[in-house]
Amino acid sequence: MIIWNRLKIFHRILAGYIVVLLVMPVTGFLVFRQVQSMRQGFDDVANVDITSLQVIDDVRIQLATEEVALVRFVASRRYAPKGDEALIASYYAAAKQISFDLNRLEGILTQPDASARVFRLSDQLQARGVDEEILIANVRAGHPIDITDAIDLEASASTVTADDLSFALSQDTAKNVASSHNSANQTFAFIVATFLFAGLLTAVAGFAIARSISRPLGQLTFAADRIASDETVDLPDTNRRDEIGVLSRALGRMVKRLQQQTLELKRSNGELEQFAYVASHDLQEPLRMVASYTSLIKKRYQGNLDADADEFIGFAVDGATRMQGLINDLLTYSRAGNEPQPSEPTDGGAALDTALANLRQAIEDKRAVIVRDRLPLVMANRLQLAQLFQNLIGNAIKFCKDRRPEIRVSAERQGDEWVFCVRDNGIGIDPKYADRIFLIFQRLHRREEYPGTGIGLAICKKIVERHGGRIWLESKPGEGAAFYFTFKAEGGQQLAA
C-alpha cells in the first residue's frame, strides 16, 4: 500500500494495463491447454477407439473366413482325397491378415485391460493354429478325418474371446466418447469461468485505480467548493506522492496563506472601520465648525476688508467645504465594499427612481432629459444600486458642457446576466483612459472645469464588483459615453412590472 501511494497517476494507470496484459496471455494459455486436452480426447476416440473397432471387426471377419475355408478344405476330400489346395490358400491368407491385425491392435491400444485381451486372443489363436496345421496335414496325408472335427475345432474359445474383445472395445469407446463430451463441457465451463474471472479482475483493478484517483479528487473538489463559499475547511491528510498528493499539499499551503491574508484583511478592515468612525465623528465636527465660522466671517466681513482678505476668506470656505465632501466620499467608498450589505430582490426601476429623486435639482438646473427602459428585478442591495445609478447619471449631467444632457438607461439579458447601460451625449472620454477613470482620486479635468473628488466612479466599480459583476466604458471624445455594468441573472429575475 505504501508503494502504491508513492506511484504517480500515470504509473497507476500503467500498472492497471500491465495487470490486464498479464491476465490476457495467462488466460489464453490456460484456455489453450484445456482445448488441447479436449482435442486430444476427441483424437483418441477418432484415431484409437474407432480404428481399434474397425481392426477387431476385421479380425472377426478373417476368423470367419478362416473357419469356412478350413471346413470346406476338409469337406473337399469327397472330390479330392488330399483336399483342395485352392481352398486352403484362402485359409492361410485369412490367418496372415489376422496376425497383421492383432499386431496392429497391440500398437494402437493403450488400455492395459484391452491389451491383455489382445495378447490372450493371440495366444489362443496360436494354439488353435497348431491344431489346425495338424488337421491340414492329416487331410493332405489322406487320413480319415470327420468334418465334425473341423467344425468343433473352429468353434473353440478363440471366437468367443474375439467377440468379448469387440464388446469390451465398444464399451471403452462409448466411455471415451462420454468422457470427451464431458471434457468439452468442462472446457466450455472453464473458458467461461476464466473469462469471467479475467473480466472481474480487470473490473476490480479498474475500479481500484479509478477510486484511488477520483475519491481524493472529489474530496479536494468538495474542499475547494467550501473554500470558495468562504467556509473554514480542513483538507484531508494525504501521504500520496503522486500528482493528487502534490495538488493537495499545494492547496493546503494556499489555504493557509489565504487564511492568513483573510485575517490580515479583517484586521485591515477593522482599522478602516475605526478610521471611518473617526472620520465621521472626530474629523467632521471640527470641519463643520471651521466651515461654519469661516462662513460667518465671510458674511460679516466680506466687503469690509481689502480684496486680498476677501479672497483668503473664500479660499478657507472653499477648502473646508471640499474637505467635507472628500471625507463624505471616502466614507461612501469605504462602506461600498466593507460593510455587510444584504442582497434582496430589488426593482431596478425603483432604485433608478431614488437616484433621480436625489438628482432632481441637478436635472432641473441642466434641463436634462432622462429616457428609461423597463429595468429588471435583480438580487442587489437597494441603497447601493441607487447610489450606482446616482453616480453614473450625475456624471452624465456634469460632463455635458455646452448642450442639453440626454441620458438613456436600459437593460438587456445576455446569457446568465443582465447588462445595464447608462448612455449620455456628453463630452466623451478617450478610450485610453477607460480603466484609469475607475481608480480612486483619478481626474481627467481640472477642478475649476468640472468639480468633484475623483471618487464617484471608483465607488461604482466597488459596488458592481461586490455584487459579482463587471463595469466598463465605451466612448469617444465628443461623442458621449456609455457605461455598462452587469448583474447575475439568477433564478427568478425578470423585468419589473
JSON list of C-alpha atoms in Angstrom, two decimals, residues 293-378:
[
{"chain": "A", "resi": 293, "resn": "TYR", "atom": "CA", "xyz": [-17.08, 80.13, 11.35]},
{"chain": "A", "resi": 294, "resn": "THR", "atom": "CA", "xyz": [-15.43, 80.86, 8.00]},
{"chain": "A", "resi": 295, "resn": "SER", "atom": "CA", "xyz": [-18.90, 81.27, 6.51]},
{"chain": "A", "resi": 296, "resn": "LEU", "atom": "CA", "xyz": [-19.82, 83.69, 9.32]},
{"chain": "A", "resi": 297, "resn": "ILE", "atom": "CA", "xyz": [-16.61, 85.60, 8.78]},
{"chain": "A", "resi": 298, "resn": "LYS", "atom": "CA", "xyz": [-17.36, 85.79, 5.08]},
{"chain": "A", "resi": 299, "resn": "LYS", "atom": "CA", "xyz": [-20.87, 87.11, 5.70]},
{"chain": "A", "resi": 300, "resn": "ARG", "atom": "CA", "xyz": [-19.80, 89.64, 8.29]},
{"chain": "A", "resi": 301, "resn": "TYR", "atom": "CA", "xyz": [-16.57, 90.97, 6.88]},
{"chain": "A", "resi": 302, "resn": "GLN", "atom": "CA", "xyz": [-16.86, 90.46, 3.12]},
{"chain": "A", "resi": 303, "resn": "GLY", "atom": "CA", "xyz": [-16.57, 93.92, 1.55]},
{"chain": "A", "resi": 304, "resn": "ASN", "atom": "CA", "xyz": [-15.33, 95.47, 4.79]},
{"chain": "A", "resi": 305, "resn": "LEU", "atom": "CA", "xyz": [-11.76, 94.33, 4.28]},
{"chain": "A", "resi": 306, "resn": "ASP", "atom": "CA", "xyz": [-9.48, 94.61, 1.32]},
{"chain": "A", "resi": 307, "resn": "ALA", "atom": "CA", "xyz": [-9.73, 92.35, -1.75]},
{"chain": "A", "resi": 308, "resn": "ASP", "atom": "CA", "xyz": [-6.96, 90.05, -0.57]},
{"chain": "A", "resi": 309, "resn": "ALA", "atom": "CA", "xyz": [-8.76, 89.37, 2.70]},
{"chain": "A", "resi": 310, "resn": "ASP", "atom": "CA", "xyz": [-11.98, 88.54, 0.85]},
{"chain": "A", "resi": 311, "resn": "GLU", "atom": "CA", "xyz": [-10.05, 86.15, -1.41]},
{"chain": "A", "resi": 312, "resn": "PHE", "atom": "CA", "xyz": [-8.38, 84.45, 1.56]},
{"chain": "A", "resi": 313, "resn": "ILE", "atom": "CA", "xyz": [-11.70, 84.00, 3.30]},
{"chain": "A", "resi": 314, "resn": "GLY", "atom": "CA", "xyz": [-13.15, 82.48, 0.11]},
{"chain": "A", "resi": 315, "resn": "PHE", "atom": "CA", "xyz": [-10.24, 80.03, -0.08]},
{"chain": "A", "resi": 316, "resn": "ALA", "atom": "CA", "xyz": [-10.84, 78.98, 3.53]},
{"chain": "A", "resi": 317, "resn": "VAL", "atom": "CA", "xyz": [-14.58, 78.43, 3.00]},
{"chain": "A", "resi": 318, "resn": "ASP", "atom": "CA", "xyz": [-13.99, 76.50, -0.24]},
{"chain": "A", "resi": 319, "resn": "GLY", "atom": "CA", "xyz": [-11.28, 74.34, 1.33]},
{"chain": "A", "resi": 320, "resn": "ALA", "atom": "CA", "xyz": [-13.44, 73.40, 4.29]},
{"chain": "A", "resi": 321, "resn": "THR", "atom": "CA", "xyz": [-16.37, 72.58, 2.01]},
{"chain": "A", "resi": 322, "resn": "ARG", "atom": "CA", "xyz": [-14.22, 70.44, -0.29]},
{"chain": "A", "resi": 323, "resn": "MET", "atom": "CA", "xyz": [-12.70, 68.67, 2.69]},
{"chain": "A", "resi": 324, "resn": "GLN", "atom": "CA", "xyz": [-16.17, 67.79, 3.96]},
{"chain": "A", "resi": 325, "resn": "GLY", "atom": "CA", "xyz": [-17.15, 66.46, 0.52]},
{"chain": "A", "resi": 326, "resn": "LEU", "atom": "CA", "xyz": [-13.94, 64.46, 0.26]},
{"chain": "A", "resi": 327, "resn": "ILE", "atom": "CA", "xyz": [-14.44, 62.84, 3.67]},
{"chain": "A", "resi": 328, "resn": "ASN", "atom": "CA", "xyz": [-18.05, 62.01, 2.83]},
{"chain": "A", "resi": 329, "resn": "ASP", "atom": "CA", "xyz": [-16.99, 60.40, -0.46]},
{"chain": "A", "resi": 330, "resn": "LEU", "atom": "CA", "xyz": [-14.23, 58.45, 1.27]},
{"chain": "A", "resi": 331, "resn": "LEU", "atom": "CA", "xyz": [-16.73, 57.14, 3.79]},
{"chain": "A", "resi": 332, "resn": "THR", "atom": "CA", "xyz": [-19.07, 56.15, 0.97]},
{"chain": "A", "resi": 333, "resn": "TYR", "atom": "CA", "xyz": [-16.23, 54.39, -0.87]},
{"chain": "A", "resi": 334, "resn": "SER", "atom": "CA", "xyz": [-15.21, 52.54, 2.28]},
{"chain": "A", "resi": 335, "resn": "ARG", "atom": "CA", "xyz": [-18.74, 51.41, 3.09]},
{"chain": "A", "resi": 336, "resn": "ALA", "atom": "CA", "xyz": [-19.39, 50.29, -0.51]},
{"chain": "A", "resi": 337, "resn": "GLY", "atom": "CA", "xyz": [-17.11, 47.30, -0.14]},
{"chain": "A", "resi": 338, "resn": "ASN", "atom": "CA", "xyz": [-16.57, 46.71, 3.55]},
{"chain": "A", "resi": 339, "resn": "GLU", "atom": "CA", "xyz": [-19.92, 46.99, 5.28]},
{"chain": "A", "resi": 340, "resn": "PRO", "atom": "CA", "xyz": [-22.10, 43.87, 5.11]},
{"chain": "A", "resi": 341, "resn": "GLN", "atom": "CA", "xyz": [-24.92, 44.81, 2.77]},
{"chain": "A", "resi": 342, "resn": "PRO", "atom": "CA", "xyz": [-27.58, 42.10, 2.39]},
{"chain": "A", "resi": 343, "resn": "SER", "atom": "CA", "xyz": [-28.83, 41.49, -1.15]},
{"chain": "A", "resi": 344, "resn": "GLU", "atom": "CA", "xyz": [-32.52, 41.08, -1.88]},
{"chain": "A", "resi": 345, "resn": "PRO", "atom": "CA", "xyz": [-34.78, 41.10, -4.95]},
{"chain": "A", "resi": 346, "resn": "THR", "atom": "CA", "xyz": [-34.57, 44.75, -5.94]},
{"chain": "A", "resi": 347, "resn": "ASP", "atom": "CA", "xyz": [-36.59, 46.57, -8.57]},
{"chain": "A", "resi": 348, "resn": "GLY", "atom": "CA", "xyz": [-34.10, 48.30, -10.85]},
{"chain": "A", "resi": 349, "resn": "GLY", "atom": "CA", "xyz": [-36.74, 50.86, -11.78]},
{"chain": "A", "resi": 350, "resn": "ALA", "atom": "CA", "xyz": [-37.38, 51.74, -8.12]},
{"chain": "A", "resi": 351, "resn": "ALA", "atom": "CA", "xyz": [-33.64, 52.16, -7.50]},
{"chain": "A", "resi": 352, "resn": "LEU", "atom": "CA", "xyz": [-33.46, 54.46, -10.52]},
{"chain": "A", "resi": 353, "resn": "ASP", "atom": "CA", "xyz": [-36.39, 56.49, -9.15]},
{"chain": "A", "resi": 354, "resn": "THR", "atom": "CA", "xyz": [-34.48, 57.00, -5.89]},
{"chain": "A", "resi": 355, "resn": "ALA", "atom": "CA", "xyz": [-31.40, 58.16, -7.78]},
{"chain": "A", "resi": 356, "resn": "LEU", "atom": "CA", "xyz": [-33.38, 60.59, -9.93]},
{"chain": "A", "resi": 357, "resn": "ALA", "atom": "CA", "xyz": [-35.09, 62.00, -6.84]},
{"chain": "A", "resi": 358, "resn": "ASN", "atom": "CA", "xyz": [-31.69, 62.68, -5.28]},
{"chain": "A", "resi": 359, "resn": "LEU", "atom": "CA", "xyz": [-30.55, 64.37, -8.52]},
{"chain": "A", "resi": 360, "resn": "ARG", "atom": "CA", "xyz": [-33.73, 66.37, -9.06]},
{"chain": "A", "resi": 361, "resn": "GLN", "atom": "CA", "xyz": [-32.10, 69.76, -8.56]},
{"chain": "A", "resi": 362, "resn": "ALA", "atom": "CA", "xyz": [-29.20, 69.00, -10.95]},
{"chain": "A", "resi": 363, "resn": "ILE", "atom": "CA", "xyz": [-31.65, 67.63, -13.55]},
{"chain": "A", "resi": 364, "resn": "GLU", "atom": "CA", "xyz": [-33.77, 70.78, -13.34]},
{"chain": "A", "resi": 365, "resn": "ASP", "atom": "CA", "xyz": [-30.78, 73.10, -13.47]},
{"chain": "A", "resi": 366, "resn": "LYS", "atom": "CA", "xyz": [-29.41, 71.47, -16.64]},
{"chain": "A", "resi": 367, "resn": "ARG", "atom": "CA", "xyz": [-32.90, 70.61, -18.04]},
{"chain": "A", "resi": 368, "resn": "ALA", "atom": "CA", "xyz": [-31.63, 67.09, -18.55]},
{"chain": "A", "resi": 369, "resn": "VAL", "atom": "CA", "xyz": [-33.74, 64.55, -20.47]},
{"chain": "A", "resi": 370, "resn": "ILE", "atom": "CA", "xyz": [-33.82, 61.08, -18.93]},
{"chain": "A", "resi": 371, "resn": "VAL", "atom": "CA", "xyz": [-35.09, 58.21, -21.11]},
{"chain": "A", "resi": 372, "resn": "ARG", "atom": "CA", "xyz": [-35.57, 54.91, -19.36]},
{"chain": "A", "resi": 373, "resn": "ASP", "atom": "CA", "xyz": [-36.48, 51.38, -20.38]},
{"chain": "A", "resi": 374, "resn": "ARG", "atom": "CA", "xyz": [-38.12, 48.78, -18.18]},
{"chain": "A", "resi": 375, "resn": "LEU", "atom": "CA", "xyz": [-35.48, 47.57, -15.76]},
{"chain": "A", "resi": 376, "resn": "PRO", "atom": "CA", "xyz": [-35.32, 44.05, -14.30]},
{"chain": "A", "resi": 377, "resn": "LEU", "atom": "CA", "xyz": [-35.58, 42.72, -10.80]},
{"chain": "A", "resi": 378, "resn": "VAL", "atom": "CA", "xyz": [-32.10, 41.85, -9.57]}
]
